[in-house]
Short mmCIF file of C-alpha atoms in Angstrom, two decimals:
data_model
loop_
_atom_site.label_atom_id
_atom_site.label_comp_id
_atom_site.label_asym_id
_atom_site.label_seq_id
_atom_site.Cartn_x
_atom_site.Cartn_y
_atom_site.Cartn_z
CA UNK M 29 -91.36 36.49 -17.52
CA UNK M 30 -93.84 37.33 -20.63
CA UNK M 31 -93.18 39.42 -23.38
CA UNK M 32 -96.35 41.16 -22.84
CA UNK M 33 -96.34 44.77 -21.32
CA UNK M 34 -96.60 45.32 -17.91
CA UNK M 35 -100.48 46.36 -18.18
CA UNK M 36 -100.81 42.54 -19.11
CA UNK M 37 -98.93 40.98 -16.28
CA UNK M 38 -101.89 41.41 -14.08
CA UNK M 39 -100.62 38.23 -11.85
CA UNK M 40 -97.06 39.40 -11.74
CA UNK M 41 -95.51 40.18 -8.39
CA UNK M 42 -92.37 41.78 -7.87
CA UNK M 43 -89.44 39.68 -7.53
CA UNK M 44 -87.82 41.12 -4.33
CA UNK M 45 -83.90 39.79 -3.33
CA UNK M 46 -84.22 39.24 0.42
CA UNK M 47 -81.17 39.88 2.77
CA UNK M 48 -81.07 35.90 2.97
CA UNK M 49 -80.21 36.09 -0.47
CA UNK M 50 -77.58 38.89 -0.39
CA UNK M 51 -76.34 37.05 2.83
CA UNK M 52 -75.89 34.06 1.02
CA UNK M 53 -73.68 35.40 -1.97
CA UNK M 54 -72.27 37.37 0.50
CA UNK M 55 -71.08 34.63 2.62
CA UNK M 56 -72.32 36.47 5.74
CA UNK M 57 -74.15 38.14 7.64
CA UNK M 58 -74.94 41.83 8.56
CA UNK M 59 -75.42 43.33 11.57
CA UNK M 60 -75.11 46.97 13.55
CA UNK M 61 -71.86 47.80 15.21
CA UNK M 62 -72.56 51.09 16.95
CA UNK M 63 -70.00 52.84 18.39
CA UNK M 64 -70.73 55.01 21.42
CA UNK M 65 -68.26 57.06 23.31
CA UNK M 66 -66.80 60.59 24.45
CA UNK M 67 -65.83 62.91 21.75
CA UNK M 68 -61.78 61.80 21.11
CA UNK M 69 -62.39 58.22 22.29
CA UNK M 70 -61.74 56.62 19.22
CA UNK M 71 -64.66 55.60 17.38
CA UNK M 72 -64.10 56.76 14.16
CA UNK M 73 -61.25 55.45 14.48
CA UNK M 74 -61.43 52.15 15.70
CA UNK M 75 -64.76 51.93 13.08
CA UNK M 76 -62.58 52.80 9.83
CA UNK M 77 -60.14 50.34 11.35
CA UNK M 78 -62.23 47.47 12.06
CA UNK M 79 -63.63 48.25 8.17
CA UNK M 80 -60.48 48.47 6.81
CA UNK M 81 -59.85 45.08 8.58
CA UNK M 82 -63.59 43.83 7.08
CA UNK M 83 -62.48 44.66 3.52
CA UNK M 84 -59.25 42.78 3.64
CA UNK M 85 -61.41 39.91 4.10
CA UNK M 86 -63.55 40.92 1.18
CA UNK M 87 -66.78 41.43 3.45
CA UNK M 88 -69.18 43.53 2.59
CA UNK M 89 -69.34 46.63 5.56
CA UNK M 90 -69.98 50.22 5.63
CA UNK M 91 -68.89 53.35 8.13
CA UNK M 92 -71.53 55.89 9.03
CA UNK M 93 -70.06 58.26 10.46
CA UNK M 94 -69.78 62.72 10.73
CA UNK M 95 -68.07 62.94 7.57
CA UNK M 96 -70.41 61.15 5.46
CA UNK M 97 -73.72 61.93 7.31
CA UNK M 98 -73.78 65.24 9.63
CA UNK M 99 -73.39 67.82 6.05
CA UNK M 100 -75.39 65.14 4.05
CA UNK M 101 -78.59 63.65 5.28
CA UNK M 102 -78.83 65.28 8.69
CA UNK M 103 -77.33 68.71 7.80
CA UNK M 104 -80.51 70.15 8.51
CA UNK M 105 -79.99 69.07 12.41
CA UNK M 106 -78.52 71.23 14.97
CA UNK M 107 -77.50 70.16 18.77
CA UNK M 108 -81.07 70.75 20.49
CA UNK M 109 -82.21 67.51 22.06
CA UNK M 110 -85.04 66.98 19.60
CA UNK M 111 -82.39 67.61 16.60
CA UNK M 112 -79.97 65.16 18.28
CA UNK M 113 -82.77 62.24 18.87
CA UNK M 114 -83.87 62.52 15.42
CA UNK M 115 -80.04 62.43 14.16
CA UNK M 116 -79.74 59.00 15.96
CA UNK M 117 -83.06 57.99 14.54
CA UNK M 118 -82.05 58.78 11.15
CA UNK M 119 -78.67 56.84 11.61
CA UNK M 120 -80.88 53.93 13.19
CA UNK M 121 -82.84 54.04 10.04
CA UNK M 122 -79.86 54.07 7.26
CA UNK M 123 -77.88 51.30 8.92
CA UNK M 124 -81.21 49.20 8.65
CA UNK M 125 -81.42 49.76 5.47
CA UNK M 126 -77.58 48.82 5.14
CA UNK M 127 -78.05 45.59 7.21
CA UNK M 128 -81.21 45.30 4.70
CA UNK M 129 -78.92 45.08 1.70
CA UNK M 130 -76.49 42.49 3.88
CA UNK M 131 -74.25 45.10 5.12
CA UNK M 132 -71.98 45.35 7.56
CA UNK M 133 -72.78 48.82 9.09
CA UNK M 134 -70.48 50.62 11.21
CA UNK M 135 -71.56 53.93 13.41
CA UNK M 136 -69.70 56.24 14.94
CA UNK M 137 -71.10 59.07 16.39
CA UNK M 138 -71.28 60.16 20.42
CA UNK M 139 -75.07 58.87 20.78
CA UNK M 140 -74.80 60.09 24.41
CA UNK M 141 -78.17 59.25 25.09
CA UNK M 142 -79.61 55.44 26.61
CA UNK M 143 -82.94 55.83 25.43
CA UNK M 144 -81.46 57.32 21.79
CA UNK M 145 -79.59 54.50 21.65
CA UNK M 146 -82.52 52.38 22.73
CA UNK M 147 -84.31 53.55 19.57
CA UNK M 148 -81.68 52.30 16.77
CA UNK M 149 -81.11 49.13 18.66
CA UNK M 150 -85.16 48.05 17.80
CA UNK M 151 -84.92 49.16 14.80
CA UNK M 152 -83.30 45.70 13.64
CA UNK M 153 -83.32 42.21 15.16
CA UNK M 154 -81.69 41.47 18.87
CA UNK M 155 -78.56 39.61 16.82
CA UNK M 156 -78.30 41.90 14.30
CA UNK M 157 -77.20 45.55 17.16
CA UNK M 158 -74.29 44.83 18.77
CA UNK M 159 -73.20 47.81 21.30
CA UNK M 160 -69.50 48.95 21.48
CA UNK M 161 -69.07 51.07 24.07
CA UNK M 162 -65.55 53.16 23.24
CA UNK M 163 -64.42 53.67 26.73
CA UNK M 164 -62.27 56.19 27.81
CA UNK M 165 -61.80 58.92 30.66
CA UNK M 166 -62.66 62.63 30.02
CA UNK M 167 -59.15 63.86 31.10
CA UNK M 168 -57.71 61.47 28.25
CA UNK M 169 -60.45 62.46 25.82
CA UNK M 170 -59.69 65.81 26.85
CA UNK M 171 -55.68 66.20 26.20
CA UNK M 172 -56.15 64.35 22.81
CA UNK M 173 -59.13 66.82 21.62
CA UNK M 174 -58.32 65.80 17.75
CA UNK M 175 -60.86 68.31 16.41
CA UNK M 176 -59.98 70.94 19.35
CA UNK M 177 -63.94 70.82 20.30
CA UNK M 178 -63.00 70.53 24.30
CA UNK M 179 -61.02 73.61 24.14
CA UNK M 180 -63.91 75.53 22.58
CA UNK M 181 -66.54 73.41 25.14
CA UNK M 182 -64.22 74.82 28.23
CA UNK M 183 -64.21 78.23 26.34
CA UNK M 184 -68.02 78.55 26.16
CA UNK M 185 -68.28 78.20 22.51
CA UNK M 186 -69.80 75.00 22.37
CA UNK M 187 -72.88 74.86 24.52
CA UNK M 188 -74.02 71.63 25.93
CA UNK M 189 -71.01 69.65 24.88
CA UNK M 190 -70.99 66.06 25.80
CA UNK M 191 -68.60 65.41 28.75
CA UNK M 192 -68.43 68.86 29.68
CA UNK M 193 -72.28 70.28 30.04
CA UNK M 194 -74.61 68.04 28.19
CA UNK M 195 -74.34 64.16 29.96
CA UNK M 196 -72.65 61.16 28.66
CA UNK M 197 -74.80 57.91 29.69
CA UNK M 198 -72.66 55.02 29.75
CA UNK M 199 -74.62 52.17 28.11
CA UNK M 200 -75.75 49.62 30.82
CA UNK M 201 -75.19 46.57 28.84
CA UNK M 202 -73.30 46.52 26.33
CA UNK M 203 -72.53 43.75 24.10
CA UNK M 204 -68.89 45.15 23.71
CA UNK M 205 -66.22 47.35 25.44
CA UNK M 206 -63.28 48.53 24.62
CA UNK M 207 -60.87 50.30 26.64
CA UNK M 208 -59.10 53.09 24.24
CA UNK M 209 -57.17 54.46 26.80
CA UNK M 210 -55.75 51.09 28.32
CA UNK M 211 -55.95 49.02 24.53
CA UNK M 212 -53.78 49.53 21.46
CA UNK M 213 -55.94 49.51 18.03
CA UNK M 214 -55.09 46.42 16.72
CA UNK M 215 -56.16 44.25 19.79
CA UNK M 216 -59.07 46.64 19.78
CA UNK M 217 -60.42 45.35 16.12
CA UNK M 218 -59.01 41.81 17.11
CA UNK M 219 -61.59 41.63 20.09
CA UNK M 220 -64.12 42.79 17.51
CA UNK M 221 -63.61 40.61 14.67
CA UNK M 222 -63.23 37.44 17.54
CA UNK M 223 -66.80 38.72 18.19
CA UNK M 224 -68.62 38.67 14.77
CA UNK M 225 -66.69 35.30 14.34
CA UNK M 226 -68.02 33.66 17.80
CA UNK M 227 -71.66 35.21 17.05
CA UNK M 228 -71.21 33.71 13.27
CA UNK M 229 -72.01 36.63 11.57
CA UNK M 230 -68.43 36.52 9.85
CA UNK F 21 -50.31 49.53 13.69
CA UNK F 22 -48.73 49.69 17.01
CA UNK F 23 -49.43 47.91 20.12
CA UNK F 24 -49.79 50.98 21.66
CA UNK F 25 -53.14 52.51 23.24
CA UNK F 26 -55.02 54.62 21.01
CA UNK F 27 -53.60 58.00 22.84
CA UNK F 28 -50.06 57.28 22.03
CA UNK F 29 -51.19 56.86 18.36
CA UNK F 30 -51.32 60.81 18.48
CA UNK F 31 -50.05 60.47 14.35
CA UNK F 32 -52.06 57.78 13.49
CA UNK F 33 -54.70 58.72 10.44
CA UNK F 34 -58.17 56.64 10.13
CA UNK F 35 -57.42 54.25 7.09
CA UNK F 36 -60.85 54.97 5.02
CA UNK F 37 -61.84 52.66 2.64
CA UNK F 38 -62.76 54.52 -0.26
CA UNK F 39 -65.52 54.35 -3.16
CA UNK F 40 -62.90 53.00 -5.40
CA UNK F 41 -61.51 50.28 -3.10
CA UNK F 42 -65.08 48.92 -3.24
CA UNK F 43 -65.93 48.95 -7.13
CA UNK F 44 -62.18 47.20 -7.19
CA UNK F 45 -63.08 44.67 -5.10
CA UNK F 46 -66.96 44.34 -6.68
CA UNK F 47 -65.65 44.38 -9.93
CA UNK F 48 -68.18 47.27 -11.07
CA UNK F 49 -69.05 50.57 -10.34
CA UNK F 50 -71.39 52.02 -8.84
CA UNK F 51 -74.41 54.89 -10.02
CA UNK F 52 -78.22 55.39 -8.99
CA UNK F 53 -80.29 54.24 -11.44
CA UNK F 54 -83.41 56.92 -10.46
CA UNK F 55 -87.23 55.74 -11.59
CA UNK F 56 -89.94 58.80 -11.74
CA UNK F 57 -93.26 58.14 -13.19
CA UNK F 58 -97.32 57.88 -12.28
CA UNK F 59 -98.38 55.93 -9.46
CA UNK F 60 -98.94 52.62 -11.42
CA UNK F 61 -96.60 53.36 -13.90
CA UNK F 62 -94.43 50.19 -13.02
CA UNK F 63 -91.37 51.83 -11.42
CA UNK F 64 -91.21 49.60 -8.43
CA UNK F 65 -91.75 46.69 -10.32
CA UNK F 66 -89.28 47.53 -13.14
CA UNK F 67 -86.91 48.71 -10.16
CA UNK F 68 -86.96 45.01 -8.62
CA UNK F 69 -86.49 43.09 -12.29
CA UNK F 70 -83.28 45.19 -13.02
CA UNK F 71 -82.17 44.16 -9.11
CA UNK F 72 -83.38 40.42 -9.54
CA UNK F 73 -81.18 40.72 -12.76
CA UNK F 74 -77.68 42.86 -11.09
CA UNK F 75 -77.97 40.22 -7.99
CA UNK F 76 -78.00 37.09 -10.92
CA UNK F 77 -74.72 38.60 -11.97
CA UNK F 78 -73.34 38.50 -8.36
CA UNK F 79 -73.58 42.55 -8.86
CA UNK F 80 -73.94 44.49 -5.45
CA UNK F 81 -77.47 46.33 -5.88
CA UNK F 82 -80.16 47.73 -3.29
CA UNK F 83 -83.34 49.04 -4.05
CA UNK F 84 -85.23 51.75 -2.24
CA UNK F 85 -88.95 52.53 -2.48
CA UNK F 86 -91.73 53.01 -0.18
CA UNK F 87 -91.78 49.88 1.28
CA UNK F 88 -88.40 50.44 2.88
CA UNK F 89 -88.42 54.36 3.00
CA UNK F 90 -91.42 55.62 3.93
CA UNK F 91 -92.42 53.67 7.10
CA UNK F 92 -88.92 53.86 8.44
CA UNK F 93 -86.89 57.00 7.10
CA UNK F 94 -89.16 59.68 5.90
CA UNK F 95 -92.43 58.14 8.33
CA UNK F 96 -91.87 60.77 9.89
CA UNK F 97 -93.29 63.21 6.53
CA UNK F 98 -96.64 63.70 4.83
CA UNK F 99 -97.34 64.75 1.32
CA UNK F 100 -97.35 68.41 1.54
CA UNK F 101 -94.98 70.26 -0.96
CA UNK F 102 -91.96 70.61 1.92
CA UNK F 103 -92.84 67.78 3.12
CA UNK F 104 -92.39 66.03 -0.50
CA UNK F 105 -89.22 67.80 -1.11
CA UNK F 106 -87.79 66.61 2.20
CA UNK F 107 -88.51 63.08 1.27
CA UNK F 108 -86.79 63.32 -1.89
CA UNK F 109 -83.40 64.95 -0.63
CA UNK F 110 -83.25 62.53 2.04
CA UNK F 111 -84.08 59.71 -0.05
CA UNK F 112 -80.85 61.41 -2.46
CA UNK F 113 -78.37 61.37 0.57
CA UNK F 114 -78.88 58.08 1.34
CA UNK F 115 -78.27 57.17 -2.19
CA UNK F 116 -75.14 58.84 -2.27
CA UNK F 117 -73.91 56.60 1.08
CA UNK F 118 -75.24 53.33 -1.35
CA UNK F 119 -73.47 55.12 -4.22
CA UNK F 120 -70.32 55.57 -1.51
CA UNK F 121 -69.92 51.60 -0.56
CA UNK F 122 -69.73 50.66 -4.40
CA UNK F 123 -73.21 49.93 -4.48
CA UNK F 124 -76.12 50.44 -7.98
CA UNK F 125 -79.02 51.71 -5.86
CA UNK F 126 -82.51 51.34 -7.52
CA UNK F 127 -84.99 54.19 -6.54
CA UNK F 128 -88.85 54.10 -7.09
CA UNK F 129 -90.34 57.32 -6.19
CA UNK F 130 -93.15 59.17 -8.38
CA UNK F 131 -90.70 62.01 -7.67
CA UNK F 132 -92.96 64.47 -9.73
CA UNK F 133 -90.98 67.66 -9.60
CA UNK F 134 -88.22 68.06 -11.54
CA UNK F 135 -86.35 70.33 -9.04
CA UNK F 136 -86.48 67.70 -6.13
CA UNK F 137 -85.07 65.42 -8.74
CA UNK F 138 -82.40 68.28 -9.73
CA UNK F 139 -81.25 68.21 -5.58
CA UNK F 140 -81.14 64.40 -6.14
CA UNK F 141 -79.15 64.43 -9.15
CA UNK F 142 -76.73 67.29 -7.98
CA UNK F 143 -75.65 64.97 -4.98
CA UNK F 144 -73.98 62.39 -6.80
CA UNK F 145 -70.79 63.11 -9.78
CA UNK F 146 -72.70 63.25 -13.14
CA UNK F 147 -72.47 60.07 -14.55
CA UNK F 148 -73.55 58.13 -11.33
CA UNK F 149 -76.82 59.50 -11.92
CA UNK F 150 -78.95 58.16 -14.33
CA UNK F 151 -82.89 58.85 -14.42
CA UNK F 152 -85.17 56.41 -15.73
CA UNK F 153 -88.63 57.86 -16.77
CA UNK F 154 -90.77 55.21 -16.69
CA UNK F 155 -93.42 56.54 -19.31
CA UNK F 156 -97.54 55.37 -19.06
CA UNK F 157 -100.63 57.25 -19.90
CA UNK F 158 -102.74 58.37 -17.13
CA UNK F 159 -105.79 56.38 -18.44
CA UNK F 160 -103.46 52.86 -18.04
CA UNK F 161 -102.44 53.94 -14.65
CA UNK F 162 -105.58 54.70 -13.07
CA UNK F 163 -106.63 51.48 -15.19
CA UNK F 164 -104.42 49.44 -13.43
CA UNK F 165 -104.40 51.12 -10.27
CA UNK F 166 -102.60 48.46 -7.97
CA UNK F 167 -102.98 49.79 -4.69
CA UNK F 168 -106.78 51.69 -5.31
CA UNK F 169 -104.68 54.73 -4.64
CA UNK F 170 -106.28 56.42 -8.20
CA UNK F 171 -110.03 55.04 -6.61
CA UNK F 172 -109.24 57.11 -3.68
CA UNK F 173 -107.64 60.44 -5.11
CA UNK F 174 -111.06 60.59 -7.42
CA UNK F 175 -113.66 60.49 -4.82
CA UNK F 176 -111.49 63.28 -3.02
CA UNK F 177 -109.96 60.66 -0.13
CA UNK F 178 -106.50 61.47 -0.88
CA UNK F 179 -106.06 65.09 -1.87
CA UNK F 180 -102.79 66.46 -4.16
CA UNK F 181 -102.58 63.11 -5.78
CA UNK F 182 -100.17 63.04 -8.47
CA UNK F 183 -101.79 62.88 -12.13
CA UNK F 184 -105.67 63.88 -10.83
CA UNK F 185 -105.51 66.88 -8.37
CA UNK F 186 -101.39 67.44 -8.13
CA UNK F 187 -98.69 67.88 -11.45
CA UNK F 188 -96.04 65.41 -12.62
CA UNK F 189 -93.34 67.07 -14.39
CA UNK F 190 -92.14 65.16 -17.18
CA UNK F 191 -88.38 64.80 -17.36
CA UNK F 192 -87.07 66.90 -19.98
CA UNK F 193 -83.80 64.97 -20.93
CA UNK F 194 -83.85 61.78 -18.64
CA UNK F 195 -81.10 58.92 -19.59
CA UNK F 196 -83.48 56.11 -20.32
CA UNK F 197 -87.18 56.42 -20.99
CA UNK F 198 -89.50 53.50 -20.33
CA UNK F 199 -92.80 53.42 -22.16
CA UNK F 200 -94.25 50.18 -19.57
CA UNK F 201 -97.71 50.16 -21.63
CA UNK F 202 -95.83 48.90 -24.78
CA UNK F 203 -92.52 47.00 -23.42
CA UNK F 204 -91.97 43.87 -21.70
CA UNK F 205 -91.00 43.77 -18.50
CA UNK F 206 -87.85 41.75 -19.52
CA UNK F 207 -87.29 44.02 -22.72
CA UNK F 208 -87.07 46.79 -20.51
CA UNK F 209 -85.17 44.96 -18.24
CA UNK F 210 -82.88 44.60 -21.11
CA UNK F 211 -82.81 47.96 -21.96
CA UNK F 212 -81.52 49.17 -18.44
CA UNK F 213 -78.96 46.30 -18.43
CA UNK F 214 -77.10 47.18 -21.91
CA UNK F 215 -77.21 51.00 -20.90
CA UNK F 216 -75.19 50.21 -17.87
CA UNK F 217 -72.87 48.11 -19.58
CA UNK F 218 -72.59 50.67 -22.60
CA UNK F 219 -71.63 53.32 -19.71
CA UNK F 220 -68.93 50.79 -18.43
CA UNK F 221 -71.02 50.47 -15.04
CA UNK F 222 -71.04 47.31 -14.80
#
């Protein structure tokens, strides 16, 4: 570069480092896992698990997830079907910016919606979103209620909670499922990690 | 972990990877390094210098600016005053989730009220904020006018532009003041670098 000031450097273009070239020192690549499932299915925790897991392995990976994004960028959202799309949307948006930087980006939130869904999925390339689908039955979901939300749903002080009165649609296709109520946690991330490794992302 | 379902787990806590577990294992920590100036001032093209330079070093770095931001994020805002306000508290949360994996995120927004930068600054602890005024005289600017945006805002095609028909509010105590009409890109490059190292950043 010149020693000139910037006015001078009429012909000078921004040097921009390309997710090839964070893959590259990274040593892999990034992609979308999005977790999808009933409230108390386990995809927070499986997420933090599978990331705990990526870290280990000194990988570069992220979790999106209530804590860090419902009171931060989308605490401005309520529960109204427009409020929930554009929650997704904004979620869709982050993690591309996340697999943008060569991140591993992990989501975890209910997404109950196919065509919700749909959106985040082409926000990034078709190897880059790979679907988990956290499966497990609404009586199980229902007698582990970690955050007590069913008991309030059954009590009328959550209106259209997933499961209960607001829809859950199972994703059709799914690159991944696993079966919470059936699989223990560390198979769970096993089946994950054998995943990113067979699709050579890790 | 156990071999049991997730259900059975009914003690088991998510095992969160924190902030700290990443700078470890990055071997620096992590701030937002926040550029505010004129439209032409250089802020984007400062902001991907100082990245070229972190990602040299094998540092973990991201910038965000309009290219990434505003067709994706915030396309959903225009440029009145809420609208401008919403784009810069979004644009702070998802600084703090860069600033939360470890990462130095690089923003280049005019950003020409000091109280959207105040919400921006307030998200993050104190010294992981650092704002970077990058300093040029209206006159250079509009001079060098890269995008024909100043061309535009004079014969009235975009109206509230900052500098002609809309305020920028200089930053009263910023960290690091740029003046691009008499550095060097790679001085000032410089300059950025040694200030993170004298603040133990990196």
């Amino acid at each position: 570069m010149s020693q000139k000031p910037f006015a001078d450097n009429i012909h000078w273009h921004d040097s921009v480092v390309t997710k090839q070239d964070r893959s590259q020192l990274n040593g892999h690549k990034s992609c979308v896992l999005w977790f999808t499932g009933l409230s108390g299915s386990g995809k927070s925790t499986l997420a933090n698990a599978v990331n705990q897991r990526l870290f280990e392995k000194k990988l570069s990976s992220y979790v999106l997830d209530g804590d860090n994004v419902r009171h931060g960028l989308n605490g401005d959202l309520g529960f109204s079907p427009e409020d929930r799309q554009e929650n997704i949307r904004r979620i869709g948006e982050v993690s591309k910016l996340f697999v943008d930087n060569g991140t591993i980006v992990l989501t975890a939130f209910v997404s109950p919606y196919r065509d919700d869904r749909m959106i985040a999925r082409k926000l990034v390339a078709k190897e880059e979103f790979i679907e988990v689908y956290v499966k497990c039955n609404l009586e199980e979901c229902e007698n582990r209620d970690p955050k007590g939300l069913y008991k309030k749903a059954r009590n009328g002080e959550i209106p259209e909670f997933t499961g209960i009165s607001a829809p859950y649609e199972e994703p059709e296709s799914p690159e991944l499922v696993i079966s919470s109520d059936e699989t223990s946690i560390d198979t769970s991330v096993e089946q994950i990690i054998t995943f990113l490794e067979k699709k050579q992302i890790i």
